[in-house]
CSV table of N, CA, C and O in Angstrom, one decimal:
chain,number,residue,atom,x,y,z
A,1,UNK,N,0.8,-1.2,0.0
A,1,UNK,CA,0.0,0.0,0.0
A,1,UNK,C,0.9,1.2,0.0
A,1,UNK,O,1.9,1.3,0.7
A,2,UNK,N,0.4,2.2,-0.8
A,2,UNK,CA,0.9,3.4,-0.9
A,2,UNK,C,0.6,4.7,-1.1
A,2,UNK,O,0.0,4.9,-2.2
A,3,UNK,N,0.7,5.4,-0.6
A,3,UNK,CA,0.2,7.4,-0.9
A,3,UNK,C,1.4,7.8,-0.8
A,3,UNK,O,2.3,7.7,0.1
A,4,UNK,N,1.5,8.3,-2.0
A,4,UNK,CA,2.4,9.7,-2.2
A,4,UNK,C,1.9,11.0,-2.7
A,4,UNK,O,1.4,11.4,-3.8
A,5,UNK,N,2.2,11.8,-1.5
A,5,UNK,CA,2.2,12.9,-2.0
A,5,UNK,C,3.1,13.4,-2.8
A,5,UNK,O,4.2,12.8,-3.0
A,6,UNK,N,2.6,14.8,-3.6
A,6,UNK,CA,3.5,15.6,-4.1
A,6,UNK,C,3.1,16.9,-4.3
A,6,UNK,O,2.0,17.2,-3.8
A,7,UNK,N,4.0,17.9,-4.9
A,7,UNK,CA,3.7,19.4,-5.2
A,7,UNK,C,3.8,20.3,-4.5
A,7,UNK,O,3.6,21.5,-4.9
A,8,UNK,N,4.0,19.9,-3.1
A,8,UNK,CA,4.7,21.1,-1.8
A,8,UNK,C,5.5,21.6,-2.5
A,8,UNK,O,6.1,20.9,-3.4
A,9,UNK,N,5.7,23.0,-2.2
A,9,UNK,CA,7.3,23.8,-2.5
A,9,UNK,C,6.8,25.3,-1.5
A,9,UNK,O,5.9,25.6,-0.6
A,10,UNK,N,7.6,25.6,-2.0
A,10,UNK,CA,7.6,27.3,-1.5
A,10,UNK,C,7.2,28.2,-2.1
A,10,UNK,O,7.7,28.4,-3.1
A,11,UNK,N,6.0,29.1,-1.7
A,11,UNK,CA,5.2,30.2,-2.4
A,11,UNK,C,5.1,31.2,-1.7
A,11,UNK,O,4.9,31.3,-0.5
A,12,UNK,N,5.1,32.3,-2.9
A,12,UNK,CA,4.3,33.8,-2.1
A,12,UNK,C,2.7,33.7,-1.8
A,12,UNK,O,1.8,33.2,-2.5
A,13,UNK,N,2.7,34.5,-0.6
A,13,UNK,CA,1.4,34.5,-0.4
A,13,UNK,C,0.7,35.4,-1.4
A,13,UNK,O,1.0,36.3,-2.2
A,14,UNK,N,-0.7,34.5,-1.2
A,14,UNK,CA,-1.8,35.3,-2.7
A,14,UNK,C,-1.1,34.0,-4.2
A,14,UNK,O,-1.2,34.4,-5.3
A,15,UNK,N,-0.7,33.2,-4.1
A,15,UNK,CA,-0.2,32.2,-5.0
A,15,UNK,C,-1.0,30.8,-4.5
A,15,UNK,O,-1.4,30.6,-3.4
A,16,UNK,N,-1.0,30.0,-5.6
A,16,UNK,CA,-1.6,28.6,-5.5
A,16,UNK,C,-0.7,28.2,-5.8
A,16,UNK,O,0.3,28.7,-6.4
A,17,UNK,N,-1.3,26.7,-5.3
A,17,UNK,CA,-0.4,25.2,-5.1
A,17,UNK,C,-1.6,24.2,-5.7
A,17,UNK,O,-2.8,24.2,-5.3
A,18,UNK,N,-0.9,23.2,-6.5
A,18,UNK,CA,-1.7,21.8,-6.2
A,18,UNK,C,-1.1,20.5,-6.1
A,18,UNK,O,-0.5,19.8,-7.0
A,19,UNK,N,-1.6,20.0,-4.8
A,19,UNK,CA,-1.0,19.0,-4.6
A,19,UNK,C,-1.3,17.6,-5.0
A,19,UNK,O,-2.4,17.5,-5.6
A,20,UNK,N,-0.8,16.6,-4.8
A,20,UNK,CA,-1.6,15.6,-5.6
A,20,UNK,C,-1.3,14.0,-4.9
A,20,UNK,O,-0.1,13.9,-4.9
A,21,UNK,N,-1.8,13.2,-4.5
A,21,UNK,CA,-1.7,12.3,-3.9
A,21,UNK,C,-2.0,11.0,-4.7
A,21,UNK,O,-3.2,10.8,-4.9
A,22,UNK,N,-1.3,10.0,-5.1
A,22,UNK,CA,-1.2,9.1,-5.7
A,22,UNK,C,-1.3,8.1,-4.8
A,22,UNK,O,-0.5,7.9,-4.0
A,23,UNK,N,-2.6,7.2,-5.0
A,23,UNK,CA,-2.7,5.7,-4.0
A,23,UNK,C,-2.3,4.7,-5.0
A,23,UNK,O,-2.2,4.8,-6.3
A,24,UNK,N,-1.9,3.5,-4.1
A,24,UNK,CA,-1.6,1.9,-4.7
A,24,UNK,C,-1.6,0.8,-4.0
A,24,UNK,O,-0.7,0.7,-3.2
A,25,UNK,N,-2.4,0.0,-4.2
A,25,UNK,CA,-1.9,-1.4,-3.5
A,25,UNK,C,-3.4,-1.5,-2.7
A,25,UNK,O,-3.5,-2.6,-2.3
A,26,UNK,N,-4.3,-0.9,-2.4
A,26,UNK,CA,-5.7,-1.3,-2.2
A,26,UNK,C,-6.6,-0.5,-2.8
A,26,UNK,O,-6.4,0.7,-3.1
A,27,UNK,N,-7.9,-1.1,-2.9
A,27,UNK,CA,-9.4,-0.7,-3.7
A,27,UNK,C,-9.3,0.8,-3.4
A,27,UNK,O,-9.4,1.2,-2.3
A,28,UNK,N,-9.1,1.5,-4.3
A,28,UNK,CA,-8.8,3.0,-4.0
A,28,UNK,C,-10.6,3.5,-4.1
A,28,UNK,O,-11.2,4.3,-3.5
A,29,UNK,N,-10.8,2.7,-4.7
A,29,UNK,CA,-12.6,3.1,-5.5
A,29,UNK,C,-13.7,2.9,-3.9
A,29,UNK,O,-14.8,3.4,-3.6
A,30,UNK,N,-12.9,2.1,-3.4
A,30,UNK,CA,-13.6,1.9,-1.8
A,30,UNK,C,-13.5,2.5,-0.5
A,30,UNK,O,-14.0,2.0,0.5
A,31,UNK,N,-12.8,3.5,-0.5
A,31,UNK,CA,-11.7,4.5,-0.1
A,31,UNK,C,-12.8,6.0,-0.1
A,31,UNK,O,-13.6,6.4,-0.8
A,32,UNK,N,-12.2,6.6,1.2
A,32,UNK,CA,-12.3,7.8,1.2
A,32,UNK,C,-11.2,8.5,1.8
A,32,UNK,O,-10.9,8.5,3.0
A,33,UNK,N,-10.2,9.6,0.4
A,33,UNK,CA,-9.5,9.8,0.9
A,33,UNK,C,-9.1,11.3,1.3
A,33,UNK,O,-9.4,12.2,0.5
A,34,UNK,N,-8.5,11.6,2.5
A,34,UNK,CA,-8.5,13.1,2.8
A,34,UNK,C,-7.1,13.6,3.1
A,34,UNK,O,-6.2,12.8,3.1
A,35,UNK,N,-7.1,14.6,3.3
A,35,UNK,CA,-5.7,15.9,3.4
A,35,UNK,C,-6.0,16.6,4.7
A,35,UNK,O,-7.1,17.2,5.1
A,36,UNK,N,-4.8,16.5,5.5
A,36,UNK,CA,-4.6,17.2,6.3
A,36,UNK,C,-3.3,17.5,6.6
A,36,UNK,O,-2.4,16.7,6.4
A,37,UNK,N,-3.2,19.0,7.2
A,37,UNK,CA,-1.9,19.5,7.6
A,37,UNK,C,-1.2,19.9,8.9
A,37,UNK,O,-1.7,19.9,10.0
A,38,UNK,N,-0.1,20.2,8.6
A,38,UNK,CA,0.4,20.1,10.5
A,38,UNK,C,1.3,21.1,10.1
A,38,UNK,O,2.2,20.9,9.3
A,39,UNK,N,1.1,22.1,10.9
A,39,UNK,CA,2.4,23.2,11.2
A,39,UNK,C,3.4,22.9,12.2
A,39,UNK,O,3.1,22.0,13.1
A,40,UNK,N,4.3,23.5,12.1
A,40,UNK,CA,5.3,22.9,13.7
A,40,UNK,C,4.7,23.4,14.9
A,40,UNK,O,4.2,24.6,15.0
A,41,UNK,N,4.7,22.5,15.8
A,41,UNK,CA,4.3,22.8,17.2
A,41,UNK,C,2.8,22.5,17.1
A,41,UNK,O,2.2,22.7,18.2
A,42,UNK,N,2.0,22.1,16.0
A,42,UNK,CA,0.9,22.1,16.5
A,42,UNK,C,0.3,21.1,16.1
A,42,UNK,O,0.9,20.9,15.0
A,43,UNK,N,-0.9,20.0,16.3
A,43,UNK,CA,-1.5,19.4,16.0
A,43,UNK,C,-2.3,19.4,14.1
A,43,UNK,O,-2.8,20.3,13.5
A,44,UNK,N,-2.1,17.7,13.5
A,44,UNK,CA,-2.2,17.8,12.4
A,44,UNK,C,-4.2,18.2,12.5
A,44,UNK,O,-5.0,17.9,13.4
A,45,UNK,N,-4.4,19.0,11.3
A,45,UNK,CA,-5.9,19.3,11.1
A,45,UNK,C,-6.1,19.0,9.5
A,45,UNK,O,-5.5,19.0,8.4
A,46,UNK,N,-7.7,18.5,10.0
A,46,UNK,CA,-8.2,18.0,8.4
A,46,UNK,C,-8.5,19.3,7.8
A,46,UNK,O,-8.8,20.3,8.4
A,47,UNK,N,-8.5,19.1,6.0
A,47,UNK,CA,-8.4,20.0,5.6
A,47,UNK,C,-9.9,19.4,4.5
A,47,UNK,O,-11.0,19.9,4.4
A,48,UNK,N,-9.5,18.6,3.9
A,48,UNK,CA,-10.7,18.0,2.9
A,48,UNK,C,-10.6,16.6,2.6
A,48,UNK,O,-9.5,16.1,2.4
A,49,UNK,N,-12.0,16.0,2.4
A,49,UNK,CA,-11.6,14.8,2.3
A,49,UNK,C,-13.1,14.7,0.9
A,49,UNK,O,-14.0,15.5,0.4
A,50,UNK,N,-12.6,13.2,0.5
A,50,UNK,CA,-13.5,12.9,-0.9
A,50,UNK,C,-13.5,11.0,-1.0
A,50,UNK,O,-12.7,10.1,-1.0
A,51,UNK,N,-15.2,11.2,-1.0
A,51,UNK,CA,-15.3,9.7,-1.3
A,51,UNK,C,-15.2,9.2,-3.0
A,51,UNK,O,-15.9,9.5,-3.9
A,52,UNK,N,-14.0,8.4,-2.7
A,52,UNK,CA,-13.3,8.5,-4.2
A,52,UNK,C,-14.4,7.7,-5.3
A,52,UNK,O,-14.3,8.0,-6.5
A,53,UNK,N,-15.1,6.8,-5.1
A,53,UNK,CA,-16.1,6.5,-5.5
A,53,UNK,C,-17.4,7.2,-6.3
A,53,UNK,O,-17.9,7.0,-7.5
A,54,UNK,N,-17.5,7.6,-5.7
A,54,UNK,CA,-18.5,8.8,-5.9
A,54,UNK,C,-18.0,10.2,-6.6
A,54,UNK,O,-18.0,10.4,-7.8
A,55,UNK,N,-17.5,11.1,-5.6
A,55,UNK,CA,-16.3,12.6,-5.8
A,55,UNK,C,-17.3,13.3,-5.0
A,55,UNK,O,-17.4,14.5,-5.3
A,56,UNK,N,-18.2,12.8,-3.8
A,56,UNK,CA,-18.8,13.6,-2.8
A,56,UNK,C,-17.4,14.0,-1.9
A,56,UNK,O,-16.6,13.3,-1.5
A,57,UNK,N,-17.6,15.4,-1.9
A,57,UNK,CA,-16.5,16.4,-1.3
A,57,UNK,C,-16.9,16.9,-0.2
A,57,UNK,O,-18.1,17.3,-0.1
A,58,UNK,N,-16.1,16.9,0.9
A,58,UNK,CA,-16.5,17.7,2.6
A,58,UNK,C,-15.2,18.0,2.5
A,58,UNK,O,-14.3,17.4,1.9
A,59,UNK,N,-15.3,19.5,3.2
A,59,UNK,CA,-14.2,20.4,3.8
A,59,UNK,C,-14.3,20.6,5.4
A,59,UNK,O,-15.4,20.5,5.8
A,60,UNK,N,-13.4,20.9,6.3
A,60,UNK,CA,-13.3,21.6,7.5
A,60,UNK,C,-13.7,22.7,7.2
A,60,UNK,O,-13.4,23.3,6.2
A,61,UNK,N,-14.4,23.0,8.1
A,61,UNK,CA,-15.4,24.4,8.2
A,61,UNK,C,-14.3,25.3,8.0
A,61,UNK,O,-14.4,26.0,7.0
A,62,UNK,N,-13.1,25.7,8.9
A,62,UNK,CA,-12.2,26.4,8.4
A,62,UNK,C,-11.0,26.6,7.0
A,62,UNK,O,-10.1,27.3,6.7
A,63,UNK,N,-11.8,25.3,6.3
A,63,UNK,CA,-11.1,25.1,5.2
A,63,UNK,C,-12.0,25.5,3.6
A,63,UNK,O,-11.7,25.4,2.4
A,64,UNK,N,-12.8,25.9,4.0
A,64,UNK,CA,-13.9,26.5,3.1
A,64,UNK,C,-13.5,27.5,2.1
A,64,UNK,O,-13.2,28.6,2.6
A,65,UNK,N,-13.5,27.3,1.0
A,65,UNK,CA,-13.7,29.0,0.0
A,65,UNK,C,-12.1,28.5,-0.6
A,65,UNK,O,-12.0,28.3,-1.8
A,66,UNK,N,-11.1,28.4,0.2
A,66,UNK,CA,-9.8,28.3,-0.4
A,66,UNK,C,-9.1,27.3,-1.0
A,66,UNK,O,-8.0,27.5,-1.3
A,67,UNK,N,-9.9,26.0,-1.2
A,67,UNK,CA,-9.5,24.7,-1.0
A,67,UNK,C,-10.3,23.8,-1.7
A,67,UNK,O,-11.4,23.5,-1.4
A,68,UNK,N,-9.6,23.2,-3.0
A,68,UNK,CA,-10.5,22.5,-3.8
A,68,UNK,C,-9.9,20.5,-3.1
A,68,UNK,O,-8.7,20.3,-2.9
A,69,UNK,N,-10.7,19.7,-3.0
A,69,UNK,CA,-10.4,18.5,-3.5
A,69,UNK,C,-11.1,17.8,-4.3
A,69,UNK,O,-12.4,17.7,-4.2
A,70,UNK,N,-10.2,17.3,-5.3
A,70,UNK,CA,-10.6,16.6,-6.6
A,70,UNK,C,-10.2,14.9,-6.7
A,70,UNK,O,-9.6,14.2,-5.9
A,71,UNK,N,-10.8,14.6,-8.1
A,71,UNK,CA,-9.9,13.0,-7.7
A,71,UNK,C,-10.2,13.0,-9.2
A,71,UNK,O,-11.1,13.5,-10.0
A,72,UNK,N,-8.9,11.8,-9.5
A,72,UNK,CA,-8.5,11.5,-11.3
A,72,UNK,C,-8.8,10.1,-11.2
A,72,UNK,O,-7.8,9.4,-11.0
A,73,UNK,N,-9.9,9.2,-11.3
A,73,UNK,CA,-10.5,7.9,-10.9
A,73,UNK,C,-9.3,7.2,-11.9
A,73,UNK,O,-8.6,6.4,-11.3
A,74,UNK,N,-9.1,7.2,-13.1
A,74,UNK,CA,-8.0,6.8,-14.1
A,74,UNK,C,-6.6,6.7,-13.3
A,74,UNK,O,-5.8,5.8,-13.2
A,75,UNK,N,-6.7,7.6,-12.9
A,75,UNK,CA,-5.1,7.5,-12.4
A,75,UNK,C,-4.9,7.9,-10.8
A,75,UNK,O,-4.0,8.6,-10.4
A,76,UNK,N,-5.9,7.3,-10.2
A,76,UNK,CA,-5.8,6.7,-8.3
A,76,UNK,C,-5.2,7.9,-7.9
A,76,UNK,O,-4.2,7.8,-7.3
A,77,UNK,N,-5.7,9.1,-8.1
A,77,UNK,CA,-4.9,10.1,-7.7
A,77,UNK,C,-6.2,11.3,-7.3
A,77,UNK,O,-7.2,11.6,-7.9
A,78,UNK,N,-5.5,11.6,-6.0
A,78,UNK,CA,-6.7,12.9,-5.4
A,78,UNK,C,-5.7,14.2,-5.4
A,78,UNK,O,-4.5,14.1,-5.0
A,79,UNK,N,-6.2,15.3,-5.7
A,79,UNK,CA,-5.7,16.4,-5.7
A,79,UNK,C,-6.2,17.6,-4.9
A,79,UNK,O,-7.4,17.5,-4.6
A,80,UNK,N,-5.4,18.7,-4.4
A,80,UNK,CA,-5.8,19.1,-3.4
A,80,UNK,C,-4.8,20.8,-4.4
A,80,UNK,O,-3.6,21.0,-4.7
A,81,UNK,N,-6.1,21.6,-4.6
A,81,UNK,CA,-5.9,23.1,-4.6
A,81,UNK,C,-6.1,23.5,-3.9
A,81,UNK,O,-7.0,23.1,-3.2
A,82,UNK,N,-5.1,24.8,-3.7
A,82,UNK,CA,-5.1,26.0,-2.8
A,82,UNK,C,-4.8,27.1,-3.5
A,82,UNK,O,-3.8,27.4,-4.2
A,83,UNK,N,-6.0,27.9,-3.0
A,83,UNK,CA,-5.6,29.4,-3.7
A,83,UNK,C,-5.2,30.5,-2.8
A,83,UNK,O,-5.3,30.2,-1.7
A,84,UNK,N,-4.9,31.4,-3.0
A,84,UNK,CA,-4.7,32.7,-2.2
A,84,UNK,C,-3.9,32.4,-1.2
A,84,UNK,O,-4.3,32.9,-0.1
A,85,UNK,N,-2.8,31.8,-1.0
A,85,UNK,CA,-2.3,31.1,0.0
A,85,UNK,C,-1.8,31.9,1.2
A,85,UNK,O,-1.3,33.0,0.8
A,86,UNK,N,-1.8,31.7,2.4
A,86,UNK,CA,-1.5,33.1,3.3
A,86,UNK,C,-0.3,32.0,4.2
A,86,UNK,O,0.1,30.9,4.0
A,87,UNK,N,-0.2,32.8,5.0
A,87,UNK,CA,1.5,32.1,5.9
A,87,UNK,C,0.8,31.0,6.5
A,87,UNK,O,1.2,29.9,6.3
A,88,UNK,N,-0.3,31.1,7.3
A,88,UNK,CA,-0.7,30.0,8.2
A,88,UNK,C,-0.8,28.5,7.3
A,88,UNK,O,-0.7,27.4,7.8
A,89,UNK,N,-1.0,29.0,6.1
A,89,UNK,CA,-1.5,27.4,5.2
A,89,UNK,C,0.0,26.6,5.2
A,89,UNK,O,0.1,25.4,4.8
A,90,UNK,N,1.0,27.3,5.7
A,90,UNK,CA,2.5,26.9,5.9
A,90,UNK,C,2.5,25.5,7.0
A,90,UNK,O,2.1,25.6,8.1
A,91,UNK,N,3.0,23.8,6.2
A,91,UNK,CA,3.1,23.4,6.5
A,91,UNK,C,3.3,21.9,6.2
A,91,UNK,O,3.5,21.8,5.0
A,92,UNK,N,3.2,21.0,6.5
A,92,UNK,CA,3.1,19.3,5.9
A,92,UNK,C,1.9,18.9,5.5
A,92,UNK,O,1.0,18.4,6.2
A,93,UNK,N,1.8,19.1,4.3
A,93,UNK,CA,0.5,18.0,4.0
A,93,UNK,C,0.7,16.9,3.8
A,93,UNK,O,1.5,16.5,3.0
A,94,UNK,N,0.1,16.1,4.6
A,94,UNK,CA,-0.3,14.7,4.4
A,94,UNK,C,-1.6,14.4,3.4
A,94,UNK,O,-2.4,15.3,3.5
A,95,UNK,N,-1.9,13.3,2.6
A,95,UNK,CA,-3.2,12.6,2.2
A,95,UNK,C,-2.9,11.3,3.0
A,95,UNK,O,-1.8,10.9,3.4
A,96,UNK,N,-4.5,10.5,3.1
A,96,UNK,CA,-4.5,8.9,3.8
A,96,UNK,C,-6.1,9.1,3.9
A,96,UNK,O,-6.9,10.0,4.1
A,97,UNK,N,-6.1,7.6,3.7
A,97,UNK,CA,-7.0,6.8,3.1
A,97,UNK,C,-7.9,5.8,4.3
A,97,UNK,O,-7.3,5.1,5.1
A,98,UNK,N,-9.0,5.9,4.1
A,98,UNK,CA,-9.9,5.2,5.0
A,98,UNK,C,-10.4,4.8,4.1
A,98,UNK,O,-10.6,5.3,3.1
A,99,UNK,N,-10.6,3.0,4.6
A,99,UNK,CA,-11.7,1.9,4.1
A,99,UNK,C,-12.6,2.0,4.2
A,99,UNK,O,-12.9,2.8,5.1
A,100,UNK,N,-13.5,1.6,3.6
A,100,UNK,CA,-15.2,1.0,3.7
A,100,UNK,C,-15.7,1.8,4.9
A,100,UNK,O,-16.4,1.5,5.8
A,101,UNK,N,-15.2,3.3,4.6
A,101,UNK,CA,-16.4,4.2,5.7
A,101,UNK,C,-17.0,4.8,4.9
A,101,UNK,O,-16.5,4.6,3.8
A,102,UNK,N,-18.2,5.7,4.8
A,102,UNK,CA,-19.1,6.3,4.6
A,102,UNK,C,-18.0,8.0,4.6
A,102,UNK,O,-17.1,8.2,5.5
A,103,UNK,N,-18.3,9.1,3.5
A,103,UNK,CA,-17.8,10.2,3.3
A,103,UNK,C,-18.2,10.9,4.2
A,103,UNK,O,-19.2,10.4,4.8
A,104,UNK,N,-17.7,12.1,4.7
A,104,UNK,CA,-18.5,12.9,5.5
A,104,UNK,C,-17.4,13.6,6.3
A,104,UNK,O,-16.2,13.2,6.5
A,105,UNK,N,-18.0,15.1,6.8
A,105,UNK,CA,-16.8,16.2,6.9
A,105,UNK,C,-16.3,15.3,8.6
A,105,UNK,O,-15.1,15.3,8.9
A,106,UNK,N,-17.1,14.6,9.4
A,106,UNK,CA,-17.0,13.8,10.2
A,106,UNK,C,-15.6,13.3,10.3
A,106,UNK,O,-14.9,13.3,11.3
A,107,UNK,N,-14.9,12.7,9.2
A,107,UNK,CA,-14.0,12.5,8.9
A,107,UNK,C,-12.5,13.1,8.9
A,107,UNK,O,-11.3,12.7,9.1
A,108,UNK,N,-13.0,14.3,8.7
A,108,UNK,CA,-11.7,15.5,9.0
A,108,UNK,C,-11.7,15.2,10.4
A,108,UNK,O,-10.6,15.5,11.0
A,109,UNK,N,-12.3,14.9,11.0
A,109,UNK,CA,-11.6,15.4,13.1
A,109,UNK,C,-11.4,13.4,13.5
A,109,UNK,O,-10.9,13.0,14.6
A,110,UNK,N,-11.8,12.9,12.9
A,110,UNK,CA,-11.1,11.4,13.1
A,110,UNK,C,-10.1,11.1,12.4
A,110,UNK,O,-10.2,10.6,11.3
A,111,UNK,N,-8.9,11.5,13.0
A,111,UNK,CA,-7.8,10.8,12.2
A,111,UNK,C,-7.6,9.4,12.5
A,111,UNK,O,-6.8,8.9,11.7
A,112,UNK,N,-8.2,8.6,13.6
A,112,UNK,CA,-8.2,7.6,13.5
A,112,UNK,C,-8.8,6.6,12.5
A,112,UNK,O,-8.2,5.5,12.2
A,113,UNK,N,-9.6,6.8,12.2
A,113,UNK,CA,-10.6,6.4,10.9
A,113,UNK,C,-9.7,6.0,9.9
A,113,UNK,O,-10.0,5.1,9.1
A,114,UNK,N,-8.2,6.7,9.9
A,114,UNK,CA,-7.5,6.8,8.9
A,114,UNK,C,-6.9,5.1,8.6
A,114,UNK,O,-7.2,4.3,9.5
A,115,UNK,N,-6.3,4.7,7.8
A,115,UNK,CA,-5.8,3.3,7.9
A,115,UNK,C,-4.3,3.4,7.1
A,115,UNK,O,-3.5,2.5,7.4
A,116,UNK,N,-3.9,4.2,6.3
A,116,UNK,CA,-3.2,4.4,5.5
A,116,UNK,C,-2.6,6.1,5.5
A,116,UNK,O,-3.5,7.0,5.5
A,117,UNK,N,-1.3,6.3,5.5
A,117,UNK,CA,-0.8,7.8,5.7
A,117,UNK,C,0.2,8.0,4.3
A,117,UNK,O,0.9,7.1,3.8
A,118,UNK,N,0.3,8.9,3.9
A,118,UNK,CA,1.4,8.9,2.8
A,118,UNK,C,2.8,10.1,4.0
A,118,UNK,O,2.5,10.5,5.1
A,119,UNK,N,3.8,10.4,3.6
A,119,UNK,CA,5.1,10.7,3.8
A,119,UNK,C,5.0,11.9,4.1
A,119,UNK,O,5.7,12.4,5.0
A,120,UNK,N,3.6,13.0,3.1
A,120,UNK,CA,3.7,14.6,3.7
A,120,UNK,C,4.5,14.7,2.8
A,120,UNK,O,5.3,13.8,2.6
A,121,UNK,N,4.2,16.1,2.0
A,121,UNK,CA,4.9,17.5,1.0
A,121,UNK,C,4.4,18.7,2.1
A,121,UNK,O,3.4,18.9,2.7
A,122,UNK,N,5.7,19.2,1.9
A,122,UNK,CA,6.0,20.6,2.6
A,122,UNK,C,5.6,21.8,1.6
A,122,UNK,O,5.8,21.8,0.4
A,123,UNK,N,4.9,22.8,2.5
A,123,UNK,CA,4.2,23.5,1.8
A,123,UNK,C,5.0,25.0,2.9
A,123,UNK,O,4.9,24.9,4.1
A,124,UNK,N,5.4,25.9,2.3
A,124,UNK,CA,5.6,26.9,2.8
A,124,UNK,C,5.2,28.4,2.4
A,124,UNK,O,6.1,28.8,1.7
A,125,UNK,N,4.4,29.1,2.6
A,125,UNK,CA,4.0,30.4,2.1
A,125,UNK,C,4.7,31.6,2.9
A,125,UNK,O,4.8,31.7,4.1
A,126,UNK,N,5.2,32.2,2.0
A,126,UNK,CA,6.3,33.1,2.9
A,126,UNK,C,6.8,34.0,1.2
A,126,UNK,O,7.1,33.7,0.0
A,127,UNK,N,6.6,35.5,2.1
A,127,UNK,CA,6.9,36.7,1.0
A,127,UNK,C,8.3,36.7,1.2
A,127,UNK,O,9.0,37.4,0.6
């Protein structure tokens, strides 16, 4: 089993990023998979998650308006835009992948739920 992220780098703020998360090695189609990030010193937070099956989309209420997640069903891959990016969005994104649950913004505050973690892309916004 596998998630990789990709597409962290370094940006000015008011600039987009998209990142992209590539699964392998179980039913990706049965899967709901989400993004979240972790700044230093603080607890990782969900950002968006998508039942890959479908492409029903939930966000963290604080992750609303700025924050697209998408999915490429051809090529097991969920993607995560950000626009307008401001210093706080500064940090590790992770994607990971939950089995056979049911979609739902529910899922951003259970990281337990999770079954599968990919490695994290660094994302830094800074003028």
């Amino acid at each position: 089993v596998q998630l990789v992220e990709s597409g962290g780098k370094s940006v000015k703020p008011g600039e987009s990023l998209r990142l992209s998360c590539v699964a392998s090695g179980f039913n990706v189609g049965d899967s709901v998979i989400g993004w979240f990030r972790q700044a230093p010193g603080k607890e990782r937070e969900g950002v968006a998650c998508i039942s890959f099956g479908d492409g029903d989309s939930y966000y963290a209420d604080s992750m609303k308006g700025r924050f697209t997640i998408s999915r490429d069903v051809a090529k097991n891959t969920a993607y995560l835009q950000m626009d307008n990016l401001k210093p706080e969005d500064s940090g590790d994104y992770y994607c990971a992948a939950a089995l056979l649950v049911l979609g739902g913004q529910w899922l951003l505050y259970n990281i337990d739920e999770y079954d599968y973690w990919g490695q994290g892309t660094p994302v830094t916004v800074s003028s």
